[in-house]
Short mmCIF file of N, CA and C and ligand atoms in Angstrom, two decimals:
data_model
loop_
_atom_site.label_atom_id
_atom_site.label_comp_id
_atom_site.label_asym_id
_atom_site.label_seq_id
_atom_site.Cartn_x
_atom_site.Cartn_y
_atom_site.Cartn_z
N MET A 7 0.59 18.32 -2.40
CA MET A 7 0.22 17.54 -1.26
C MET A 7 1.51 17.10 -0.50
N ASP A 8 1.43 17.18 0.79
CA ASP A 8 2.58 16.79 1.53
C ASP A 8 2.28 15.36 2.11
N TYR A 9 3.06 14.29 1.63
CA TYR A 9 2.85 12.96 2.03
C TYR A 9 3.82 12.50 3.06
N THR A 10 4.48 13.41 3.75
CA THR A 10 5.52 13.01 4.81
C THR A 10 4.90 12.10 5.85
N GLU A 11 3.79 12.54 6.42
CA GLU A 11 3.24 11.77 7.55
C GLU A 11 2.72 10.41 7.15
N LEU A 12 2.18 10.36 5.90
CA LEU A 12 1.66 9.12 5.40
C LEU A 12 2.84 8.12 5.12
N ILE A 13 3.88 8.61 4.55
CA ILE A 13 5.04 7.75 4.21
C ILE A 13 5.69 7.30 5.59
N ARG A 14 5.76 8.20 6.54
CA ARG A 14 6.36 7.81 7.75
C ARG A 14 5.54 6.73 8.50
N SER A 15 4.20 6.78 8.28
CA SER A 15 3.34 5.75 8.92
C SER A 15 3.53 4.45 8.10
N ALA A 16 3.77 4.48 6.86
CA ALA A 16 4.05 3.23 6.13
C ALA A 16 5.34 2.61 6.52
N LEU A 17 6.32 3.41 6.73
CA LEU A 17 7.72 2.95 7.16
C LEU A 17 7.56 2.37 8.60
N ASP A 18 6.74 3.01 9.33
CA ASP A 18 6.56 2.51 10.70
C ASP A 18 5.82 1.17 10.73
N ALA A 19 4.74 1.08 9.94
CA ALA A 19 3.97 -0.25 9.79
C ALA A 19 4.90 -1.25 9.30
N ARG A 20 5.87 -0.96 8.49
CA ARG A 20 6.77 -2.01 7.90
C ARG A 20 7.55 -2.68 9.07
N LYS A 21 7.71 -2.02 10.04
CA LYS A 21 8.48 -2.64 11.25
C LYS A 21 7.63 -3.74 11.86
N ARG A 22 6.34 -3.71 11.61
CA ARG A 22 5.47 -4.78 12.20
C ARG A 22 5.18 -5.84 11.22
N SER A 23 5.86 -5.82 10.05
CA SER A 23 5.70 -6.89 9.07
C SER A 23 6.08 -8.24 9.59
N TYR A 24 5.33 -9.24 9.24
CA TYR A 24 5.60 -10.64 9.64
C TYR A 24 6.01 -11.34 8.28
N ALA A 25 7.30 -11.44 7.95
CA ALA A 25 7.65 -12.02 6.74
C ALA A 25 8.90 -12.96 6.89
N PRO A 26 8.73 -14.09 7.69
CA PRO A 26 9.81 -14.98 7.90
C PRO A 26 10.22 -15.76 6.73
N TYR A 27 9.48 -15.86 5.73
CA TYR A 27 9.66 -16.66 4.47
C TYR A 27 10.37 -15.93 3.39
N SER A 28 9.82 -14.79 3.06
CA SER A 28 10.43 -14.00 1.97
C SER A 28 11.47 -13.01 2.50
N GLN A 29 11.48 -12.68 3.77
CA GLN A 29 12.40 -11.64 4.30
C GLN A 29 12.12 -10.32 3.59
N TYR A 30 11.03 -10.09 3.04
CA TYR A 30 10.72 -8.87 2.38
C TYR A 30 9.55 -8.13 3.14
N ASN A 31 9.99 -7.10 3.85
CA ASN A 31 9.02 -6.40 4.71
C ASN A 31 8.36 -5.16 4.01
N VAL A 32 7.05 -5.13 4.15
CA VAL A 32 6.26 -4.10 3.47
C VAL A 32 5.35 -3.40 4.49
N GLY A 33 5.30 -2.15 4.45
CA GLY A 33 4.32 -1.40 5.30
C GLY A 33 3.43 -0.49 4.25
N ALA A 34 2.22 -0.32 4.64
CA ALA A 34 1.31 0.54 3.92
C ALA A 34 0.57 1.44 4.80
N ALA A 35 0.11 2.58 4.34
CA ALA A 35 -0.67 3.49 5.17
C ALA A 35 -1.66 4.18 4.26
N ILE A 36 -2.97 4.04 4.54
CA ILE A 36 -3.92 4.61 3.69
C ILE A 36 -4.55 5.81 4.38
N LEU A 37 -4.70 6.87 3.54
CA LEU A 37 -5.24 8.13 4.07
C LEU A 37 -6.75 8.21 3.79
N CYS A 38 -7.54 8.32 4.81
CA CYS A 38 -8.99 8.35 4.81
C CYS A 38 -9.41 9.82 4.52
N ALA A 39 -10.59 9.93 3.82
CA ALA A 39 -11.10 11.30 3.47
C ALA A 39 -11.21 12.16 4.75
N ASP A 40 -11.54 11.48 5.86
CA ASP A 40 -11.68 12.26 7.15
C ASP A 40 -10.31 12.58 7.83
N GLY A 41 -9.24 12.31 7.18
CA GLY A 41 -7.92 12.62 7.67
C GLY A 41 -7.25 11.53 8.44
N ASP A 42 -7.93 10.54 8.79
CA ASP A 42 -7.39 9.39 9.61
C ASP A 42 -6.35 8.66 8.65
N ILE A 43 -5.32 8.04 9.31
CA ILE A 43 -4.42 7.20 8.58
C ILE A 43 -4.45 5.85 9.21
N ILE A 44 -4.67 4.86 8.40
CA ILE A 44 -4.75 3.44 8.86
C ILE A 44 -3.65 2.61 8.23
N THR A 45 -2.89 1.84 8.99
CA THR A 45 -1.87 1.13 8.43
C THR A 45 -2.00 -0.31 8.41
N GLY A 46 -1.10 -0.99 7.59
CA GLY A 46 -1.04 -2.44 7.50
C GLY A 46 0.32 -2.87 7.14
N SER A 47 0.57 -4.18 7.43
CA SER A 47 1.90 -4.73 7.01
C SER A 47 1.58 -6.09 6.39
N ASN A 48 2.64 -6.61 5.63
CA ASN A 48 2.38 -7.95 5.07
C ASN A 48 2.55 -8.96 6.17
N ILE A 49 1.64 -9.98 6.00
CA ILE A 49 1.62 -10.99 7.05
C ILE A 49 1.65 -12.41 6.36
N GLU A 50 2.85 -13.05 6.49
CA GLU A 50 2.95 -14.26 5.66
C GLU A 50 2.48 -15.43 6.50
N ASN A 51 2.42 -16.65 5.79
CA ASN A 51 1.98 -17.85 6.41
C ASN A 51 2.68 -19.05 5.89
N ALA A 52 2.92 -19.99 6.82
CA ALA A 52 3.61 -21.30 6.31
C ALA A 52 2.90 -21.96 5.14
N SER A 53 1.58 -21.75 5.06
CA SER A 53 0.87 -22.10 3.90
C SER A 53 0.81 -20.87 2.91
N TYR A 54 1.88 -20.77 2.12
CA TYR A 54 2.26 -19.52 1.53
C TYR A 54 1.15 -18.62 0.90
N SER A 55 0.10 -19.39 0.33
CA SER A 55 -0.87 -18.57 -0.41
C SER A 55 -1.73 -17.89 0.61
N ALA A 56 -1.72 -18.19 1.84
CA ALA A 56 -2.55 -17.51 2.88
C ALA A 56 -1.88 -16.11 3.18
N THR A 57 -0.78 -15.78 2.62
CA THR A 57 -0.09 -14.58 2.90
C THR A 57 -1.01 -13.34 2.52
N VAL A 58 -1.01 -12.30 3.25
CA VAL A 58 -1.66 -11.01 2.90
C VAL A 58 -0.64 -9.94 2.73
N CYS A 59 -0.88 -9.14 1.65
CA CYS A 59 0.04 -8.00 1.42
C CYS A 59 -0.32 -6.86 2.37
N ALA A 60 0.65 -5.99 2.49
CA ALA A 60 0.59 -4.76 3.36
C ALA A 60 -0.59 -3.84 2.96
N GLU A 61 -0.72 -3.70 1.67
CA GLU A 61 -1.83 -2.79 1.12
C GLU A 61 -3.24 -3.35 1.46
N ARG A 62 -3.40 -4.65 1.25
CA ARG A 62 -4.78 -5.20 1.58
C ARG A 62 -5.01 -5.27 3.10
N SER A 63 -3.87 -5.52 3.85
CA SER A 63 -3.97 -5.37 5.35
C SER A 63 -4.53 -4.07 5.75
N ALA A 64 -3.93 -2.99 5.10
CA ALA A 64 -4.39 -1.63 5.52
C ALA A 64 -5.79 -1.37 5.06
N ILE A 65 -6.08 -1.76 3.89
CA ILE A 65 -7.40 -1.43 3.32
C ILE A 65 -8.53 -2.29 4.06
N PHE A 66 -8.22 -3.53 4.28
CA PHE A 66 -9.19 -4.29 5.05
C PHE A 66 -9.49 -3.79 6.47
N THR A 67 -8.38 -3.41 7.10
CA THR A 67 -8.44 -2.86 8.47
C THR A 67 -9.31 -1.49 8.45
N ALA A 68 -9.09 -0.71 7.47
CA ALA A 68 -9.82 0.55 7.41
C ALA A 68 -11.29 0.25 7.07
N VAL A 69 -11.60 -0.59 6.09
CA VAL A 69 -13.01 -0.89 5.79
C VAL A 69 -13.70 -1.57 7.06
N SER A 70 -12.95 -2.35 7.69
CA SER A 70 -13.54 -3.00 9.00
C SER A 70 -13.84 -1.95 9.95
N ALA A 71 -13.08 -0.89 9.99
CA ALA A 71 -13.40 0.23 10.97
C ALA A 71 -14.43 1.23 10.46
N GLY A 72 -15.05 0.89 9.31
CA GLY A 72 -16.15 1.57 8.82
C GLY A 72 -15.77 2.74 7.87
N LYS A 73 -14.46 2.76 7.43
CA LYS A 73 -14.00 3.78 6.47
C LYS A 73 -14.24 3.22 5.00
N HIS A 74 -14.71 4.14 4.19
CA HIS A 74 -15.03 3.79 2.77
C HIS A 74 -14.51 4.80 1.79
N ASP A 75 -14.05 5.99 2.31
CA ASP A 75 -13.60 7.06 1.42
C ASP A 75 -12.07 7.28 1.60
N PHE A 76 -11.26 7.11 0.58
CA PHE A 76 -9.83 7.13 0.63
C PHE A 76 -9.23 8.10 -0.37
N THR A 77 -8.17 8.71 0.04
CA THR A 77 -7.48 9.71 -0.77
C THR A 77 -6.24 9.22 -1.42
N ALA A 78 -5.39 8.48 -0.56
CA ALA A 78 -4.13 8.06 -1.06
C ALA A 78 -3.67 6.90 -0.17
N ILE A 79 -2.67 6.14 -0.79
CA ILE A 79 -1.99 5.13 -0.01
C ILE A 79 -0.51 5.27 -0.24
N ALA A 80 0.28 5.11 0.86
CA ALA A 80 1.72 5.04 0.70
C ALA A 80 2.18 3.63 1.01
N ILE A 81 3.26 3.23 0.31
CA ILE A 81 3.76 1.85 0.42
C ILE A 81 5.33 1.97 0.53
N ALA A 82 5.78 1.26 1.51
CA ALA A 82 7.30 1.12 1.56
C ALA A 82 7.72 -0.37 1.80
N GLY A 83 8.59 -0.81 0.94
CA GLY A 83 8.90 -2.15 1.11
C GLY A 83 10.40 -2.48 0.74
N GLY A 84 11.00 -3.42 1.43
CA GLY A 84 12.37 -3.70 1.12
C GLY A 84 12.78 -4.94 1.92
N ARG A 85 13.93 -5.47 1.63
CA ARG A 85 14.37 -6.64 2.27
C ARG A 85 14.65 -6.37 3.77
N LYS A 86 14.57 -7.34 4.58
CA LYS A 86 14.61 -7.20 6.03
C LYS A 86 15.68 -6.31 6.55
N GLU A 87 16.89 -6.46 6.03
CA GLU A 87 18.09 -5.73 6.43
C GLU A 87 17.96 -4.21 6.24
N GLU A 88 17.01 -3.77 5.35
CA GLU A 88 16.95 -2.36 5.05
C GLU A 88 16.23 -1.74 6.16
N SER A 89 16.56 -0.53 6.51
CA SER A 89 15.82 0.08 7.67
C SER A 89 14.99 1.33 7.14
N ASP A 90 15.49 2.53 7.26
CA ASP A 90 14.71 3.71 7.06
C ASP A 90 14.72 4.20 5.63
N LYS A 91 15.61 3.68 4.85
CA LYS A 91 15.78 4.06 3.43
C LYS A 91 15.69 2.80 2.51
N MET A 92 14.65 2.60 1.85
CA MET A 92 14.53 1.45 0.93
C MET A 92 15.47 1.63 -0.28
N SER A 93 15.89 0.49 -0.72
CA SER A 93 16.83 0.59 -1.91
C SER A 93 15.98 0.69 -3.25
N ASP A 94 14.70 0.34 -3.12
CA ASP A 94 13.90 0.42 -4.34
C ASP A 94 12.49 0.81 -3.97
N TYR A 95 11.71 1.11 -5.02
CA TYR A 95 10.28 1.51 -4.85
C TYR A 95 9.48 0.21 -4.91
N ALA A 96 8.55 0.02 -3.91
CA ALA A 96 7.73 -1.17 -3.84
C ALA A 96 6.47 -0.94 -4.45
N TYR A 97 6.26 -1.43 -5.64
CA TYR A 97 4.90 -1.25 -6.37
C TYR A 97 3.91 -2.21 -5.92
N PRO A 98 2.70 -1.86 -5.83
CA PRO A 98 1.66 -2.79 -5.36
C PRO A 98 1.40 -3.86 -6.35
N CYS A 99 1.14 -5.04 -5.93
CA CYS A 99 0.86 -6.19 -6.77
C CYS A 99 -0.50 -5.96 -7.42
N GLY A 100 -0.73 -6.77 -8.47
CA GLY A 100 -2.04 -6.70 -9.17
C GLY A 100 -3.24 -6.91 -8.39
N ILE A 101 -3.21 -7.90 -7.40
CA ILE A 101 -4.30 -8.11 -6.67
C ILE A 101 -4.68 -6.92 -5.74
N CYS A 102 -3.67 -6.28 -5.21
CA CYS A 102 -3.86 -5.04 -4.36
C CYS A 102 -4.34 -3.94 -5.10
N ARG A 103 -3.92 -3.72 -6.39
CA ARG A 103 -4.49 -2.67 -7.21
C ARG A 103 -5.94 -2.91 -7.45
N GLN A 104 -6.30 -4.10 -7.63
CA GLN A 104 -7.77 -4.43 -7.79
C GLN A 104 -8.55 -4.11 -6.58
N VAL A 105 -7.91 -4.51 -5.37
CA VAL A 105 -8.68 -4.25 -4.19
C VAL A 105 -8.87 -2.83 -3.89
N MET A 106 -7.80 -1.99 -4.24
CA MET A 106 -7.95 -0.52 -4.18
C MET A 106 -9.16 -0.04 -5.05
N ARG A 107 -9.13 -0.56 -6.17
CA ARG A 107 -10.17 -0.18 -7.26
C ARG A 107 -11.63 -0.24 -6.68
N GLU A 108 -11.77 -1.31 -5.79
CA GLU A 108 -13.15 -1.56 -5.30
C GLU A 108 -13.63 -0.32 -4.52
N PHE A 109 -12.75 0.45 -3.83
CA PHE A 109 -13.16 1.47 -2.87
C PHE A 109 -12.91 2.87 -3.37
N VAL A 110 -12.14 3.08 -4.42
CA VAL A 110 -11.73 4.45 -4.74
C VAL A 110 -11.99 4.82 -6.21
N SER A 111 -11.97 6.09 -6.47
CA SER A 111 -12.04 6.55 -7.84
C SER A 111 -10.68 6.59 -8.42
N PRO A 112 -10.44 5.68 -9.48
CA PRO A 112 -9.07 5.57 -9.87
C PRO A 112 -8.36 6.77 -10.52
N GLY A 113 -9.19 7.78 -10.91
CA GLY A 113 -8.62 9.00 -11.49
C GLY A 113 -8.27 10.02 -10.51
N THR A 114 -8.60 9.81 -9.22
CA THR A 114 -8.22 10.76 -8.22
C THR A 114 -7.38 10.18 -7.02
N PHE A 115 -7.50 8.89 -6.83
CA PHE A 115 -6.78 8.22 -5.76
C PHE A 115 -5.30 8.15 -6.09
N LYS A 116 -4.44 8.58 -5.13
CA LYS A 116 -2.99 8.52 -5.38
C LYS A 116 -2.32 7.30 -4.68
N VAL A 117 -1.39 6.71 -5.44
CA VAL A 117 -0.61 5.61 -4.92
C VAL A 117 0.89 6.14 -4.84
N ILE A 118 1.35 6.20 -3.63
CA ILE A 118 2.64 6.67 -3.38
C ILE A 118 3.63 5.56 -3.07
N VAL A 119 4.66 5.36 -3.86
CA VAL A 119 5.62 4.25 -3.58
C VAL A 119 6.84 5.07 -3.08
N ALA A 120 7.32 4.76 -1.93
CA ALA A 120 8.27 5.55 -1.16
C ALA A 120 9.57 4.74 -0.77
N ARG A 121 10.73 5.34 -1.02
CA ARG A 121 11.91 4.82 -0.49
C ARG A 121 12.19 5.47 0.88
N SER A 122 11.79 6.68 1.08
CA SER A 122 11.83 7.45 2.32
C SER A 122 10.87 8.60 2.22
N PRO A 123 10.67 9.35 3.28
CA PRO A 123 9.74 10.48 3.22
C PRO A 123 10.02 11.52 2.13
N ASP A 124 11.34 11.65 1.77
CA ASP A 124 11.60 12.68 0.71
C ASP A 124 12.10 12.05 -0.57
N ASP A 125 11.78 10.73 -0.70
CA ASP A 125 12.12 10.09 -1.98
C ASP A 125 11.00 9.09 -2.38
N TYR A 126 10.10 9.64 -3.20
CA TYR A 126 8.94 8.81 -3.52
C TYR A 126 8.48 9.13 -4.94
N ARG A 127 7.60 8.24 -5.41
CA ARG A 127 7.03 8.48 -6.76
C ARG A 127 5.47 8.45 -6.52
N GLU A 128 4.69 9.30 -7.22
CA GLU A 128 3.28 9.19 -6.97
C GLU A 128 2.57 8.97 -8.37
N TYR A 129 1.52 8.25 -8.26
CA TYR A 129 0.74 7.86 -9.43
C TYR A 129 -0.79 7.96 -9.05
N TYR A 130 -1.64 8.24 -10.08
CA TYR A 130 -3.06 7.94 -9.91
C TYR A 130 -3.23 6.44 -10.05
N LEU A 131 -4.22 5.91 -9.32
CA LEU A 131 -4.46 4.41 -9.55
C LEU A 131 -4.75 4.13 -11.00
N SER A 132 -5.48 4.94 -11.71
CA SER A 132 -5.72 4.78 -13.11
C SER A 132 -4.49 4.60 -13.98
N GLU A 133 -3.30 5.07 -13.60
CA GLU A 133 -2.09 4.82 -14.30
C GLU A 133 -1.57 3.45 -14.01
N LEU A 134 -1.80 2.98 -12.79
CA LEU A 134 -1.27 1.64 -12.53
C LEU A 134 -2.23 0.49 -12.85
N LEU A 135 -3.52 0.87 -13.04
CA LEU A 135 -4.58 -0.05 -13.30
C LEU A 135 -5.47 0.51 -14.34
N PRO A 136 -5.02 0.57 -15.62
CA PRO A 136 -5.84 1.34 -16.64
C PRO A 136 -7.05 0.41 -17.03
N ASP A 137 -8.13 1.10 -17.55
CA ASP A 137 -9.16 0.35 -18.10
C ASP A 137 -9.72 -0.80 -17.17
N SER A 138 -9.94 -0.35 -15.87
CA SER A 138 -10.21 -1.35 -14.86
C SER A 138 -11.65 -1.84 -14.80
N PHE A 139 -11.84 -2.90 -14.15
CA PHE A 139 -13.13 -3.47 -13.84
C PHE A 139 -13.47 -3.18 -12.43
N GLY A 140 -14.68 -2.55 -12.13
CA GLY A 140 -15.08 -2.18 -10.78
C GLY A 140 -16.51 -2.24 -10.54
N PRO A 141 -16.93 -1.84 -9.35
CA PRO A 141 -18.32 -1.89 -9.01
C PRO A 141 -19.32 -1.38 -10.04
N ASP A 142 -18.91 -0.30 -10.67
CA ASP A 142 -19.77 0.33 -11.69
C ASP A 142 -20.20 -0.66 -12.74
N ASN A 143 -19.37 -1.64 -13.10
CA ASN A 143 -19.62 -2.56 -14.18
C ASN A 143 -20.75 -3.56 -13.80
N LEU A 144 -21.05 -3.54 -12.49
CA LEU A 144 -22.05 -4.52 -12.09
C LEU A 144 -23.38 -3.83 -11.63
N SER A 145 -23.44 -2.51 -11.79
CA SER A 145 -24.62 -1.80 -11.39
C SER A 145 -25.57 -1.61 -12.54
N1 THU B 10 3.91 -7.98 -0.77
C1 THU B 10 3.20 -6.91 -0.31
O1 THU B 10 3.04 -6.78 0.97
N2 THU B 10 2.64 -6.11 -1.16
C2 THU B 10 2.75 -6.12 -2.53
O2 THU B 10 2.03 -5.35 -3.29
C3 THU B 10 3.65 -7.12 -3.10
C4 THU B 10 4.11 -8.16 -2.18
C5 THU B 10 4.51 -8.88 0.21
C6 THU B 10 3.88 -10.34 0.15
C7 THU B 10 4.97 -11.13 0.65
O3 THU B 10 4.87 -11.26 2.06
C8 THU B 10 6.22 -10.46 0.23
O4 THU B 10 5.85 -9.10 -0.09
C9 THU B 10 6.91 -11.07 -0.98
O5 THU B 10 6.05 -11.27 -1.95
#
């Protein structure tokens, strides 16, 4: 699978991050089953706990647009001064992993953590969130 466009979308979304407190800018791009790509960035708040991560921003935007089937998400994050090449891979926080779990099949959905379009690592969500709790447990 070629994730170039998805990673470029995450890097582009990162430019729209609002992170005046941490100075840590994150962009995420989720690939929908119909081929659409929906992006999000982290949005911080003076009341720190009101901050939303880039991944949840993308997922909530997608679900709000009526999308419920997802194939992969790309994430790119790094300190403000970093531009197109991140110095590290930005792994999703635990809350974002759980939010992904709500909408995807963990054994097939891919999480791509990227430093650039040609430098990334890919995982199944089930590797990052093993033995997870999800909607099936309540049915
Ligand atoms: N952040 C994300 O956007 N995604 C994550 O998975 C981890 C953390 C953001 C939240 C906050 O704005 C900044 O990174 C520092 O925690």
